[in-house]
Amino acid sequence: DNQLTQSPSALSASVGDRVTITCRASQDIRHDLNWYQHKPGRAPKLLISDASNLDTGVPSRFSGAGSGTDFTFTISSLQPEDIATYYCQQYDNLLLSFGGGTRVEI
Amino acid sequence: EVQLVESGGGQVQPGRSLRLSCEASGFRFDEFAMHWVRQAPGKGLEWVSGISWDSGNLGYADSVKGRFTISRDNLKNSLYLQMNTLRPEDTALYYCAKVMRFRSALDYWGQGILVTVSS
């Protein structure tokens, strides 16, 4: 099974800060890595697919990069509404797995 | 507008069974793979099970393999999760989610349904 290791597990930053989260896969997954935002009481929201493709309507301050085993997710200028937990996710022929999540606080 | 609405949750004793349903609308249900994802209290997202558009390919997390069965009825635009031999550690909010066209991401999610396994 392909494991995803996400770090850090939590971070605290100020409004306007640049925030970066990393996700490492135990096997080469090419660009098959997605990122979600999850707020309490809400359904998870897809932000980025295929490592770097911003989903429709997602603000441009969110971005993703990487391939193979190492990936990054960046918020270029943290906003109060970005308080949430962020997850990476990989897909292998109907078998999915999520990273452990990163809780972002201000 | 895409909508996914889960139902069938509740409180159940350990060892008993429960069947979750997810009714889909706003898209061609029979064209997309679907998944169940859960979140236990205070924990992260955990993938549970997935099914291809034609039910020809199924996948399960090791934690539920042999106890849970995923299925779908394309005529009823519905996804199901039969959960047998439930354990306290199955207590979670269960989401159904749709796979994005031509990609591996889950682009639409339901609001989730709570399953509590407790005596």
PDB file of C-alpha atoms in Angstrom:
ATOM      1  CA  ASP A   1       0.000   0.000   0.000  1.00  0.00           C
ATOM      2  CA  ASN A   2       1.148   3.482  -0.823  1.00  0.00           C
ATOM      3  CA  GLN A   3       1.428   5.612   2.304  1.00  0.00           C
ATOM      4  CA  LEU A   4       1.271   9.392   2.427  1.00  0.00           C
ATOM      5  CA  THR A   5       3.231  11.259   5.084  1.00  0.00           C
ATOM      6  CA  GLN A   6       2.055  14.817   5.573  1.00  0.00           C
ATOM      7  CA  SER A   7       3.879  17.478   7.567  1.00  0.00           C
ATOM      8  CA  PRO A   8       3.571  19.387   9.713  1.00  0.00           C
ATOM      9  CA  SER A   9       0.542  18.009  11.562  1.00  0.00           C
ATOM     10  CA  ALA A  10      -0.327  21.518  12.708  1.00  0.00           C
ATOM     11  CA  LEU A  11       0.938  25.040  12.202  1.00  0.00           C
ATOM     12  CA  SER A  12       0.173  28.522  13.404  1.00  0.00           C
ATOM     13  CA  ALA A  13       0.769  31.540  11.183  1.00  0.00           C
ATOM     14  CA  SER A  14      -0.273  35.165  10.843  1.00  0.00           C
ATOM     15  CA  VAL A  15      -2.618  36.706   8.290  1.00  0.00           C
ATOM     16  CA  GLY A  16      -0.603  37.389   5.154  1.00  0.00           C
ATOM     17  CA  ASP A  17       2.011  34.727   5.856  1.00  0.00           C
ATOM     18  CA  ARG A  18       3.116  32.191   3.279  1.00  0.00           C
ATOM     19  CA  VAL A  19       2.230  28.676   4.431  1.00  0.00           C
ATOM     20  CA  THR A  20       3.665  25.462   2.987  1.00  0.00           C
ATOM     21  CA  ILE A  21       2.596  21.876   3.663  1.00  0.00           C
ATOM     22  CA  THR A  22       4.484  18.847   2.378  1.00  0.00           C
ATOM     23  CA  CYS A  23       3.235  15.400   1.440  1.00  0.00           C
ATOM     24  CA  ARG A  24       5.566  12.484   0.760  1.00  0.00           C
ATOM     25  CA  ALA A  25       4.448   9.255  -0.885  1.00  0.00           C
ATOM     26  CA  SER A  26       6.125   5.944  -0.160  1.00  0.00           C
ATOM     27  CA  GLN A  27       6.037   5.050  -3.872  1.00  0.00           C
ATOM     28  CA  ASP A  28       6.195   7.014  -7.097  1.00  0.00           C
ATOM     29  CA  ILE A  29       2.683   8.329  -7.834  1.00  0.00           C
ATOM     30  CA  ARG A  30       3.650  10.607 -10.747  1.00  0.00           C
ATOM     31  CA  HIS A  31       1.200  13.539 -10.480  1.00  0.00           C
ATOM     32  CA  ASP A  32      -1.711  11.585  -8.917  1.00  0.00           C
ATOM     33  CA  LEU A  33      -1.934  13.728  -5.791  1.00  0.00           C
ATOM     34  CA  ASN A  34      -4.852  15.894  -4.694  1.00  0.00           C
ATOM     35  CA  TRP A  35      -5.384  18.455  -1.921  1.00  0.00           C
ATOM     36  CA  TYR A  36      -8.512  19.158   0.128  1.00  0.00           C
ATOM     37  CA  GLN A  37      -9.629  21.743   2.656  1.00  0.00           C
ATOM     38  CA  HIS A  38     -11.836  20.541   5.511  1.00  0.00           C
ATOM     39  CA  LYS A  39     -13.615  22.843   7.904  1.00  0.00           C
ATOM     40  CA  PRO A  40     -15.566  21.581  10.962  1.00  0.00           C
ATOM     41  CA  GLY A  41     -19.183  20.786  10.138  1.00  0.00           C
ATOM     42  CA  ARG A  42     -18.584  21.055   6.411  1.00  0.00           C
ATOM     43  CA  ALA A  43     -17.878  18.551   3.665  1.00  0.00           C
ATOM     44  CA  PRO A  44     -14.258  18.389   2.488  1.00  0.00           C
ATOM     45  CA  LYS A  45     -13.571  20.653  -0.481  1.00  0.00           C
ATOM     46  CA  LEU A  46     -11.298  19.818  -3.391  1.00  0.00           C
ATOM     47  CA  LEU A  47      -8.711  22.543  -3.940  1.00  0.00           C
ATOM     48  CA  ILE A  48      -6.082  21.019  -6.221  1.00  0.00           C
ATOM     49  CA  SER A  49      -6.062  17.944  -8.445  1.00  0.00           C
ATOM     50  CA  ASP A  50      -3.199  16.227 -10.240  1.00  0.00           C
ATOM     51  CA  ALA A  51      -0.637  17.932  -7.990  1.00  0.00           C
ATOM     52  CA  SER A  52      -1.037  21.435  -9.398  1.00  0.00           C
ATOM     53  CA  ASN A  53      -4.430  21.984 -11.060  1.00  0.00           C
ATOM     54  CA  LEU A  54      -6.512  24.516  -9.170  1.00  0.00           C
ATOM     55  CA  ASP A  55     -10.176  23.500  -9.041  1.00  0.00           C
ATOM     56  CA  THR A  56     -12.787  25.884 -10.425  1.00  0.00           C
ATOM     57  CA  GLY A  57     -13.461  28.858  -8.169  1.00  0.00           C
ATOM     58  CA  VAL A  58     -10.548  28.196  -5.816  1.00  0.00           C
ATOM     59  CA  PRO A  59      -8.609  31.379  -5.006  1.00  0.00           C
ATOM     60  CA  SER A  60      -5.245  31.743  -6.712  1.00  0.00           C
ATOM     61  CA  ARG A  61      -3.416  32.096  -3.371  1.00  0.00           C
ATOM     62  CA  PHE A  62      -3.631  28.291  -3.188  1.00  0.00           C
ATOM     63  CA  SER A  63      -1.133  26.298  -5.240  1.00  0.00           C
ATOM     64  CA  GLY A  64       0.381  22.850  -5.478  1.00  0.00           C
ATOM     65  CA  ALA A  65       3.573  21.435  -6.910  1.00  0.00           C
ATOM     66  CA  GLY A  66       5.597  18.264  -7.112  1.00  0.00           C
ATOM     67  CA  SER A  67       5.712  14.865  -8.753  1.00  0.00           C
ATOM     68  CA  GLY A  68       6.902  11.361  -8.002  1.00  0.00           C
ATOM     69  CA  THR A  69       7.099  11.125  -4.217  1.00  0.00           C
ATOM     70  CA  ASP A  70       7.425  14.720  -3.002  1.00  0.00           C
ATOM     71  CA  PHE A  71       4.666  17.298  -3.130  1.00  0.00           C
ATOM     72  CA  THR A  72       3.958  20.712  -1.649  1.00  0.00           C
ATOM     73  CA  PHE A  73       0.827  22.753  -1.025  1.00  0.00           C
ATOM     74  CA  THR A  74       1.163  26.492  -0.532  1.00  0.00           C
ATOM     75  CA  ILE A  75      -1.061  29.323   0.615  1.00  0.00           C
ATOM     76  CA  SER A  76       0.753  32.420  -0.608  1.00  0.00           C
ATOM     77  CA  SER A  77      -0.992  34.855   1.734  1.00  0.00           C
ATOM     78  CA  LEU A  78      -2.929  33.279   4.592  1.00  0.00           C
ATOM     79  CA  GLN A  79      -6.443  34.647   5.122  1.00  0.00           C
ATOM     80  CA  PRO A  80      -8.721  34.218   8.161  1.00  0.00           C
ATOM     81  CA  GLU A  81     -11.113  32.053   6.123  1.00  0.00           C
ATOM     82  CA  ASP A  82      -8.287  29.598   5.406  1.00  0.00           C
ATOM     83  CA  ILE A  83      -8.451  28.226   8.945  1.00  0.00           C
ATOM     84  CA  ALA A  84      -9.056  24.528   8.328  1.00  0.00           C
ATOM     85  CA  THR A  85      -7.395  21.150   8.129  1.00  0.00           C
ATOM     86  CA  TYR A  86      -5.738  20.310   4.819  1.00  0.00           C
ATOM     87  CA  TYR A  87      -5.261  16.798   3.450  1.00  0.00           C
ATOM     88  CA  CYS A  88      -3.335  15.304   0.587  1.00  0.00           C
ATOM     89  CA  GLN A  89      -4.785  12.237  -1.139  1.00  0.00           C
ATOM     90  CA  GLN A  90      -3.482   9.720  -3.648  1.00  0.00           C
ATOM     91  CA  TYR A  91      -5.287   7.266  -5.903  1.00  0.00           C
ATOM     92  CA  ASP A  92      -4.192   3.843  -7.147  1.00  0.00           C
ATOM     93  CA  ASN A  93      -6.808   1.990  -9.172  1.00  0.00           C
ATOM     94  CA  LEU A  94      -9.766   2.616  -6.818  1.00  0.00           C
ATOM     95  CA  LEU A  95      -7.591   2.386  -3.708  1.00  0.00           C
ATOM     96  CA  LEU A  96      -7.330   5.803  -2.105  1.00  0.00           C
ATOM     97  CA  SER A  97      -5.354   7.037   0.859  1.00  0.00           C
ATOM     98  CA  PHE A  98      -5.149  10.340   2.689  1.00  0.00           C
ATOM     99  CA  GLY A  99      -2.316  12.027   4.489  1.00  0.00           C
ATOM    100  CA  GLY A 100      -2.722  12.577   8.202  1.00  0.00           C
ATOM    101  CA  GLY A 101      -3.826  16.187   7.760  1.00  0.00           C
ATOM    102  CA  THR A 102      -2.390  19.581   8.660  1.00  0.00           C
ATOM    103  CA  ARG A 103      -4.380  21.835  10.961  1.00  0.00           C
ATOM    104  CA  VAL A 104      -3.789  25.478  10.066  1.00  0.00           C
ATOM    105  CA  GLU A 105      -4.412  28.093  12.760  1.00  0.00           C
ATOM    106  CA  ILE A 106      -3.967  31.830  12.986  1.00  0.00           C
TER     107      ILE A 106
ATOM    108  CA  GLU B   1     -26.326  21.218  -9.348  1.00  0.00           C
ATOM    109  CA  VAL B   2     -24.580  18.114  -8.080  1.00  0.00           C
ATOM    110  CA  GLN B   3     -26.024  16.796  -4.833  1.00  0.00           C
ATOM    111  CA  LEU B   4     -25.077  13.802  -2.732  1.00  0.00           C
ATOM    112  CA  VAL B   5     -27.323  12.992   0.222  1.00  0.00           C
ATOM    113  CA  GLU B   6     -26.382  10.268   2.700  1.00  0.00           C
ATOM    114  CA  SER B   7     -28.904   8.448   4.880  1.00  0.00           C
ATOM    115  CA  GLY B   8     -29.182   5.367   7.068  1.00  0.00           C
ATOM    116  CA  GLY B   9     -26.867   6.311   9.903  1.00  0.00           C
ATOM    117  CA  GLY B  10     -27.580   6.080  13.593  1.00  0.00           C
ATOM    118  CA  GLN B  11     -26.544   4.342  16.771  1.00  0.00           C
ATOM    119  CA  VAL B  12     -26.038   0.599  16.749  1.00  0.00           C
ATOM    120  CA  GLN B  13     -24.594  -1.965  19.127  1.00  0.00           C
ATOM    121  CA  PRO B  14     -21.253  -3.636  18.437  1.00  0.00           C
ATOM    122  CA  GLY B  15     -21.604  -6.673  16.205  1.00  0.00           C
ATOM    123  CA  ARG B  16     -24.757  -5.404  14.529  1.00  0.00           C
ATOM    124  CA  SER B  17     -25.264  -4.186  10.965  1.00  0.00           C
ATOM    125  CA  LEU B  18     -26.198  -0.942   9.268  1.00  0.00           C
ATOM    126  CA  ARG B  19     -26.714   0.055   5.627  1.00  0.00           C
ATOM    127  CA  LEU B  20     -25.822   3.516   4.414  1.00  0.00           C
ATOM    128  CA  SER B  21     -27.298   5.018   1.264  1.00  0.00           C
ATOM    129  CA  CYS B  22     -26.199   7.955  -0.857  1.00  0.00           C
ATOM    130  CA  GLU B  23     -28.651   9.433  -3.332  1.00  0.00           C
ATOM    131  CA  ALA B  24     -27.062  11.341  -6.185  1.00  0.00           C
ATOM    132  CA  SER B  25     -28.501  13.998  -8.475  1.00  0.00           C
ATOM    133  CA  GLY B  26     -27.342  16.661 -10.900  1.00  0.00           C
ATOM    134  CA  PHE B  27     -24.964  14.480 -12.920  1.00  0.00           C
ATOM    135  CA  ARG B  28     -24.827  11.242 -14.909  1.00  0.00           C
ATOM    136  CA  PHE B  29     -24.381   8.905 -11.946  1.00  0.00           C
ATOM    137  CA  ASP B  30     -23.694   5.883 -14.148  1.00  0.00           C
ATOM    138  CA  GLU B  31     -20.571   7.527 -15.619  1.00  0.00           C
ATOM    139  CA  PHE B  32     -18.568   8.011 -12.429  1.00  0.00           C
ATOM    140  CA  ALA B  33     -16.805   5.956  -9.804  1.00  0.00           C
ATOM    141  CA  MET B  34     -17.915   6.659  -6.239  1.00  0.00           C
ATOM    142  CA  HIS B  35     -16.308   6.341  -2.822  1.00  0.00           C
ATOM    143  CA  TRP B  36     -17.051   6.286   0.888  1.00  0.00           C
ATOM    144  CA  VAL B  37     -14.746   8.235   3.208  1.00  0.00           C
ATOM    145  CA  ARG B  38     -15.101   8.531   6.982  1.00  0.00           C
ATOM    146  CA  GLN B  39     -13.843  10.692   9.811  1.00  0.00           C
ATOM    147  CA  ALA B  40     -13.776   9.317  13.326  1.00  0.00           C
ATOM    148  CA  PRO B  41     -14.121  11.814  16.200  1.00  0.00           C
ATOM    149  CA  GLY B  42     -10.897  13.794  16.531  1.00  0.00           C
ATOM    150  CA  LYS B  43      -9.235  11.947  13.669  1.00  0.00           C
ATOM    151  CA  GLY B  44      -8.407  12.625  10.046  1.00  0.00           C
ATOM    152  CA  LEU B  45     -10.087  11.512   6.845  1.00  0.00           C
ATOM    153  CA  GLU B  46      -9.967   7.780   6.179  1.00  0.00           C
ATOM    154  CA  TRP B  47     -10.880   6.187   2.866  1.00  0.00           C
ATOM    155  CA  VAL B  48     -13.325   3.297   3.339  1.00  0.00           C
ATOM    156  CA  SER B  49     -14.339   1.885  -0.034  1.00  0.00           C
ATOM    157  CA  GLY B  50     -14.738   2.653  -3.731  1.00  0.00           C
ATOM    158  CA  ILE B  51     -16.682   1.294  -6.699  1.00  0.00           C
ATOM    159  CA  SER B  52     -16.273   1.776 -10.433  1.00  0.00           C
ATOM    160  CA  TRP B  53     -19.061   3.157 -12.609  1.00  0.00           C
ATOM    161  CA  ASP B  54     -20.208  -0.317 -13.642  1.00  0.00           C
ATOM    162  CA  SER B  55     -19.595  -2.090 -10.295  1.00  0.00           C
ATOM    163  CA  GLY B  56     -16.916  -4.149 -12.027  1.00  0.00           C
ATOM    164  CA  ASN B  57     -14.128  -2.940  -9.773  1.00  0.00           C
ATOM    165  CA  LEU B  58     -14.361  -2.614  -5.987  1.00  0.00           C
ATOM    166  CA  GLY B  59     -11.845  -1.504  -3.368  1.00  0.00           C
ATOM    167  CA  TYR B  60     -11.786  -1.631   0.436  1.00  0.00           C
ATOM    168  CA  ALA B  61      -9.572  -0.333   3.190  1.00  0.00           C
ATOM    169  CA  ASP B  62      -7.926  -3.116   5.208  1.00  0.00           C
ATOM    170  CA  SER B  63      -9.816  -1.918   8.288  1.00  0.00           C
ATOM    171  CA  VAL B  64     -13.204  -2.822   6.761  1.00  0.00           C
ATOM    172  CA  LYS B  65     -12.356  -5.618   4.321  1.00  0.00           C
ATOM    173  CA  GLY B  66     -14.570  -8.637   4.872  1.00  0.00           C
ATOM    174  CA  ARG B  67     -17.086  -6.661   6.954  1.00  0.00           C
ATOM    175  CA  PHE B  68     -18.261  -3.865   4.635  1.00  0.00           C
ATOM    176  CA  THR B  69     -19.710  -4.211   1.115  1.00  0.00           C
ATOM    177  CA  ILE B  70     -20.071  -1.356  -1.338  1.00  0.00           C
ATOM    178  CA  SER B  71     -22.648  -1.451  -4.116  1.00  0.00           C
ATOM    179  CA  ARG B  72     -24.566   0.833  -6.413  1.00  0.00           C
ATOM    180  CA  ASP B  73     -27.817   0.944  -8.365  1.00  0.00           C
ATOM    181  CA  ASN B  74     -27.354   3.115 -11.439  1.00  0.00           C
ATOM    182  CA  LEU B  75     -31.062   3.030 -12.200  1.00  0.00           C
ATOM    183  CA  LYS B  76     -31.785   4.552  -8.802  1.00  0.00           C
ATOM    184  CA  ASN B  77     -28.753   6.893  -8.838  1.00  0.00           C
ATOM    185  CA  SER B  78     -27.774   5.453  -5.492  1.00  0.00           C
ATOM    186  CA  LEU B  79     -24.639   4.246  -3.722  1.00  0.00           C
ATOM    187  CA  TYR B  80     -24.718   1.914  -0.740  1.00  0.00           C
ATOM    188  CA  LEU B  81     -22.458   0.699   2.044  1.00  0.00           C
ATOM    189  CA  GLN B  82     -23.502  -2.441   3.888  1.00  0.00           C
ATOM    190  CA  MET B  83     -21.679  -2.487   7.210  1.00  0.00           C
ATOM    191  CA  ASN B  84     -21.653  -5.772   9.136  1.00  0.00           C
ATOM    192  CA  THR B  85     -20.029  -6.801  12.396  1.00  0.00           C
ATOM    193  CA  LEU B  86     -19.665  -3.189  13.423  1.00  0.00           C
ATOM    194  CA  ARG B  87     -17.028  -2.224  15.956  1.00  0.00           C
ATOM    195  CA  PRO B  88     -16.724   0.833  18.220  1.00  0.00           C
ATOM    196  CA  GLU B  89     -13.823   2.007  16.055  1.00  0.00           C
ATOM    197  CA  ASP B  90     -16.233   2.273  13.103  1.00  0.00           C
ATOM    198  CA  THR B  91     -17.868   5.224  14.847  1.00  0.00           C
ATOM    199  CA  ALA B  92     -17.460   8.110  12.424  1.00  0.00           C
ATOM    200  CA  LEU B  93     -19.041  10.597  10.086  1.00  0.00           C
ATOM    201  CA  TYR B  94     -19.383   8.816   6.752  1.00  0.00           C
ATOM    202  CA  TYR B  95     -19.212  10.766   3.494  1.00  0.00           C
ATOM    203  CA  CYS B  96     -20.014   9.624  -0.017  1.00  0.00           C
ATOM    204  CA  ALA B  97     -17.994  11.310  -2.742  1.00  0.00           C
ATOM    205  CA  LYS B  98     -17.915  11.443  -6.524  1.00  0.00           C
ATOM    206  CA  VAL B  99     -14.759  10.990  -8.592  1.00  0.00           C
ATOM    207  CA  MET B 100     -13.824  13.793 -10.950  1.00  0.00           C
ATOM    208  CA  ARG B 101     -14.035  13.064 -14.677  1.00  0.00           C
ATOM    209  CA  PHE B 102     -10.684  11.916 -16.115  1.00  0.00           C
ATOM    210  CA  ARG B 103      -8.935  12.531 -12.797  1.00  0.00           C
ATOM    211  CA  SER B 104      -8.542  10.807  -9.458  1.00  0.00           C
ATOM    212  CA  ALA B 105      -9.828  13.584  -7.233  1.00  0.00           C
ATOM    213  CA  LEU B 106     -13.119  13.577  -5.328  1.00  0.00           C
ATOM    214  CA  ASP B 107     -14.838  16.702  -6.610  1.00  0.00           C
ATOM    215  CA  TYR B 108     -18.200  16.486  -4.833  1.00  0.00           C
ATOM    216  CA  TRP B 109     -18.994  15.254  -1.346  1.00  0.00           C
ATOM    217  CA  GLY B 110     -22.142  14.735   0.659  1.00  0.00           C
ATOM    218  CA  GLN B 111     -22.628  16.399   4.028  1.00  0.00           C
ATOM    219  CA  GLY B 112     -21.983  13.158   5.836  1.00  0.00           C
ATOM    220  CA  ILE B 113     -23.986  10.807   8.035  1.00  0.00           C
ATOM    221  CA  LEU B 114     -23.083   9.850  11.582  1.00  0.00           C
ATOM    222  CA  VAL B 115     -22.652   6.230  12.608  1.00  0.00           C
ATOM    223  CA  THR B 116     -22.188   5.500  16.292  1.00  0.00           C
ATOM    224  CA  VAL B 117     -21.289   2.000  17.434  1.00  0.00           C
ATOM    225  CA  SER B 118     -21.839   1.693  21.143  1.00  0.00           C
ATOM    226  CA  SER B 119     -23.492  -0.584  23.639  1.00  0.00           C
TER     227      SER B 119
END
